[in-house]
Short mmCIF file of C-alpha atoms in Angstrom, two decimals:
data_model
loop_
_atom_site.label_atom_id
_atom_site.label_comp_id
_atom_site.label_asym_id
_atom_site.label_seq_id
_atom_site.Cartn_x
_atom_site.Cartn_y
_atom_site.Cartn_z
CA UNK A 1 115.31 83.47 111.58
CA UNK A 2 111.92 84.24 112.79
CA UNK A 3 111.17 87.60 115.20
CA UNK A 4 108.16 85.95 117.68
CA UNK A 5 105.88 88.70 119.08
CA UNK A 6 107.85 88.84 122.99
CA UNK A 7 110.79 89.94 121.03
CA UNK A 8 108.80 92.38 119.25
CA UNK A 9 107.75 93.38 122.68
CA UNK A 10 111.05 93.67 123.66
CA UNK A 11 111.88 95.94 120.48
CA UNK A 12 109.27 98.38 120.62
CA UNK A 13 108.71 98.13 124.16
CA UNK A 14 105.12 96.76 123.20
CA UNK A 15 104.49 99.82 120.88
CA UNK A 16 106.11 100.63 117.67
CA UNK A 17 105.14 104.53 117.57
CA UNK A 18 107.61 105.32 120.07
CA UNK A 19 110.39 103.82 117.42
CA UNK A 20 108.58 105.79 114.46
CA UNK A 21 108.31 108.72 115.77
CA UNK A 22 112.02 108.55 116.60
CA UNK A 23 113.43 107.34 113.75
CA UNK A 24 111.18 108.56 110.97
CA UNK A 25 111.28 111.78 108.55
CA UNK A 26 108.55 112.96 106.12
CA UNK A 27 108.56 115.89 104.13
CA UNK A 28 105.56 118.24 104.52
CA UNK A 29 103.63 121.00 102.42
CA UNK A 30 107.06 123.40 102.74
CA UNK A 31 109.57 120.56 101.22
CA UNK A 32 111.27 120.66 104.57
CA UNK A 33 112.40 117.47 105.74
CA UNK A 34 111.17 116.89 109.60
CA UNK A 35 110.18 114.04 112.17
CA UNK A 36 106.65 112.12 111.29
CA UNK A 37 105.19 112.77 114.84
CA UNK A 38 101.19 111.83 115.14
CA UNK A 39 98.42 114.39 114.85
CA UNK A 40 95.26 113.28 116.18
CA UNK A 41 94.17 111.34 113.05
CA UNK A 42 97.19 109.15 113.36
CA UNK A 43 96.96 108.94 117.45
CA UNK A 44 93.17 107.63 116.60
CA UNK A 45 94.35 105.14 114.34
CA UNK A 46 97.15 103.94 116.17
CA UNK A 47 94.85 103.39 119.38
CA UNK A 48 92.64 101.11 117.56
CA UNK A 49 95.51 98.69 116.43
CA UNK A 50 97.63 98.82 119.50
CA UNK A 51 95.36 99.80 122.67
CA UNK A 52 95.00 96.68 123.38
CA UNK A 53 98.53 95.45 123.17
CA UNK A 54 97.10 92.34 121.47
CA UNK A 55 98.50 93.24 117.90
CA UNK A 56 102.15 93.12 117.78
CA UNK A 57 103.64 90.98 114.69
CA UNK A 58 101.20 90.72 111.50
CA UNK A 59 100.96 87.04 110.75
CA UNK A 60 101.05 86.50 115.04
CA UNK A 61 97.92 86.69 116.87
CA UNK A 62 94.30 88.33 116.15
CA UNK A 63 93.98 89.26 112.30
CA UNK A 64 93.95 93.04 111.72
CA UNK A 65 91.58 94.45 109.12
CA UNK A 66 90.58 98.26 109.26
CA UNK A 67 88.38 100.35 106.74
CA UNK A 68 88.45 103.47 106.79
CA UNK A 69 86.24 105.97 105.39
CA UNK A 70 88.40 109.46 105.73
CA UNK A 71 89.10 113.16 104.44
CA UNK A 72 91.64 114.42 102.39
CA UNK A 73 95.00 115.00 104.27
CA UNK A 74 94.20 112.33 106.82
CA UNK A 75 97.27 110.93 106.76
CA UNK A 76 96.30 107.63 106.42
CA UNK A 77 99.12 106.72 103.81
CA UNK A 78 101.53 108.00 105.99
CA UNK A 79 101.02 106.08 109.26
CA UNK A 80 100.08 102.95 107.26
CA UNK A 81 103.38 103.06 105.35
CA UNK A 82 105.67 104.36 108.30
CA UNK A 83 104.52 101.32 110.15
CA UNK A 84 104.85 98.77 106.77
CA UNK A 85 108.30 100.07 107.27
CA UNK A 86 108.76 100.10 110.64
CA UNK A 87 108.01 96.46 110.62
CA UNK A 88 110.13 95.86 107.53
CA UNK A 89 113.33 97.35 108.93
CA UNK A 90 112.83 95.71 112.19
CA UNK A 91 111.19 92.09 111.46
CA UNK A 92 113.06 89.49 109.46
CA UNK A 93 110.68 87.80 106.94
CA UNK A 94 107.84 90.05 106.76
CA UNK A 95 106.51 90.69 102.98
CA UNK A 96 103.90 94.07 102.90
CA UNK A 97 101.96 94.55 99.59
CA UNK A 98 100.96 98.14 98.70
CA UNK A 99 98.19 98.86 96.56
CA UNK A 100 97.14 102.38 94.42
CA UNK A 101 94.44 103.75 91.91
CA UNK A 102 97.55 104.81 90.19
CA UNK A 103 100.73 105.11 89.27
CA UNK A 104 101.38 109.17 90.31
CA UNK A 105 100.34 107.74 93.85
CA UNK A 106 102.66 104.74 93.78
CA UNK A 107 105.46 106.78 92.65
CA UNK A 108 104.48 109.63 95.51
CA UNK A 109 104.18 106.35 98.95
CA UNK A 110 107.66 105.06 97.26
CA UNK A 111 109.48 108.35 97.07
CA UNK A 112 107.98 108.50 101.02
CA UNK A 113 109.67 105.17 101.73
CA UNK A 114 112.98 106.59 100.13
CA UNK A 115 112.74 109.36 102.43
CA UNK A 116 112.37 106.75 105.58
CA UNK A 117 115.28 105.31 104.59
CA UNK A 118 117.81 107.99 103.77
CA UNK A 119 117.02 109.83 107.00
CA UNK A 120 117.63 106.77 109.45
CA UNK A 121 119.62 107.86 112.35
CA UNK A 122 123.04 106.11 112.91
CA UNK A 123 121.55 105.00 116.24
CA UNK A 124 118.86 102.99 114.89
CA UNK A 125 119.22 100.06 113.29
CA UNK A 126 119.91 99.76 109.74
CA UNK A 127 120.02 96.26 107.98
CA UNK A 128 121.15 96.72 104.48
CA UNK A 129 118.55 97.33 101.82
CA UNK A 130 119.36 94.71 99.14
CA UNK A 131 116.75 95.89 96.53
CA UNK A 132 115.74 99.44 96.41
CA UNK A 133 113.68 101.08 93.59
CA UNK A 134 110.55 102.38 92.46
CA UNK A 135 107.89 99.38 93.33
CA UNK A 136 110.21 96.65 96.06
CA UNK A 137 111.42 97.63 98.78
CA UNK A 138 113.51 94.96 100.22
CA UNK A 139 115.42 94.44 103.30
CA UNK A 140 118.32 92.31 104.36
CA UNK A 141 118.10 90.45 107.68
CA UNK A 142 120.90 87.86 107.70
CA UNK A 143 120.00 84.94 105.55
CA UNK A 144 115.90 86.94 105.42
CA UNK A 145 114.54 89.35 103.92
CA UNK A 146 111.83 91.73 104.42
CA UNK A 147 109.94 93.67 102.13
CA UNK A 148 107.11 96.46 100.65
CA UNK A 149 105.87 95.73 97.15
CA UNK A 150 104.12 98.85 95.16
CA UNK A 151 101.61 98.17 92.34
CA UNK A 152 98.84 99.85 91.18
CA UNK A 153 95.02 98.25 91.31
CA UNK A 154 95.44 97.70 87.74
CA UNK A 155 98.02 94.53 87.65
CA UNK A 156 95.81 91.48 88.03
CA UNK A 157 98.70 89.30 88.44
CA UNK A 158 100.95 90.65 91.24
CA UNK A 159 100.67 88.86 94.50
CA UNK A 160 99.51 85.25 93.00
CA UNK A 161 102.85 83.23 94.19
CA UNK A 162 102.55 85.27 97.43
CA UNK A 163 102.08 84.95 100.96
CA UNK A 164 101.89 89.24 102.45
CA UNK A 165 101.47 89.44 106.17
CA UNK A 166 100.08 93.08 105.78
CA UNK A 167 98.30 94.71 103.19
CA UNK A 168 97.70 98.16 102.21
CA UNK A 169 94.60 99.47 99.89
CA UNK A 170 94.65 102.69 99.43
CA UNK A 171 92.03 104.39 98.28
CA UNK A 172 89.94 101.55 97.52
CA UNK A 173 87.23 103.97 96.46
CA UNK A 174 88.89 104.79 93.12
CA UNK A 175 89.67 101.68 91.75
CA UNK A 176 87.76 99.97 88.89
CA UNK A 177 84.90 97.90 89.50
CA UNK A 178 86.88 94.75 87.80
CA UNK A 179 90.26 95.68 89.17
CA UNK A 180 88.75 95.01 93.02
CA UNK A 181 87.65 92.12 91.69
CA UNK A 182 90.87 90.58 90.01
CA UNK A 183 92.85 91.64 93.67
CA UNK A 184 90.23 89.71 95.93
CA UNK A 185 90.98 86.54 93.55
CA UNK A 186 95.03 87.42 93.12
CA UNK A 187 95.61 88.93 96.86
CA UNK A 188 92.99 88.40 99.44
CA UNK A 189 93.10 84.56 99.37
CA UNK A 190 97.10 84.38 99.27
CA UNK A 191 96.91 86.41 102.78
CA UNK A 192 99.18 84.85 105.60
CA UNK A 193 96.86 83.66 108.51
CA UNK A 194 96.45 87.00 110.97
CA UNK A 195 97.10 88.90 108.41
CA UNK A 196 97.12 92.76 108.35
CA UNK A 197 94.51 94.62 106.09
CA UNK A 198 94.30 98.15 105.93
CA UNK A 199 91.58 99.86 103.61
CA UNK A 200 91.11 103.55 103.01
CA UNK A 201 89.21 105.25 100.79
CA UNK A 202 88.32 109.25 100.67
CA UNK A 203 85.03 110.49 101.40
CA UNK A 204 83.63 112.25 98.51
CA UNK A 205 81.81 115.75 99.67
#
């Protein structure tokens, strides 16, 4: 079963933030469990992926790939891994690789992912996760299955057998000279074609 990009269209009305912002819950600085609506960071971000309406199913269309260079509490992470799962829930076969300077961080995007999944409305639609825990993420769409893999920069052999149609670096900036290295070799040339790369990194001050 394959989702093409017009049925994409059809499911997000040609824009997934619409179904994020409805259907998603973070928690913020208080612990209190509330709607992941965009702040301006996010809004900027989203525009340059989507204004154009030419971006709608990683591995469909242009290739994606974004650096960026940001301050603490941009909220990168967030609208990166709201969309991964966005895309996850709603897209039969897509695989998303996730990649950290650690495993703290790891641990902190997968207990964010838990929280996108407990909260899901009834309304929305909920195939059944199949594998859940701390580094896969994996969805059931009839006989496919979608899913987020976490790792940290430091395992040199993840992604090798893999084809990801989006890929998250997270703060690329921290990650050892020879790890970056062993992920270009393991990850970068396993990438579907029009792929999705995001890179962030935080701007020391």
């Amino acid at each position: 079963m394959t989702t093409t990009k017009s049925d994409l269209g059809m499911l997000f009305d040609g824009d997934p933030r619409p179904w994020m912002e409805n259907n998603l819950f973070i928690v913020d600085e208080h612990a209190r469990t509330i709607p992941l609506k965009f702040d301006m960071a996010q809004e900027y971000y989203h525009q340059q992926i989507f204004g154009d309406g030419k971006h709608l199913v990683p591995g469909e269309g242009p290739p994606v790939d974004v650096l960026l260079l940001k301050d603490r509490k941009a909220r990168w992470t967030t609208y990166t891994q709201g969309l991964s799962f966005s895309y996850i829930l709603n897209v039969p076969g897509i695989l998303v690789m996730s990649f950290f300077h650690d495993d703290t961080t790891a641990g902190i995007v997968g207990m964010m992912l838990d929280t996108f999944y407990d909260n899901l409305s009834p309304e929305s639609v909920q195939p059944k996760g199949i594998r859940w825990d701390r580094h896969v993420k994996q969805i059931q769409h009839d006989s496919v299955s979608s899913a987020i893999i976490l790792s940290t920069a430091k395992r040199r052999d993840i992604g090798r057998s893999l084809t990801p149609q989006m890929l998250n670096l997270d703060e690329m900036g921290a990650y050892a000279e020879t790890y970056e290295e062993a992920l270009k070799a393991a990850v970068m040339n396993s990438l579907a074609p029009s792929s999705w790369v995001f890179r962030g990194s935080t701007v020391s001050r």
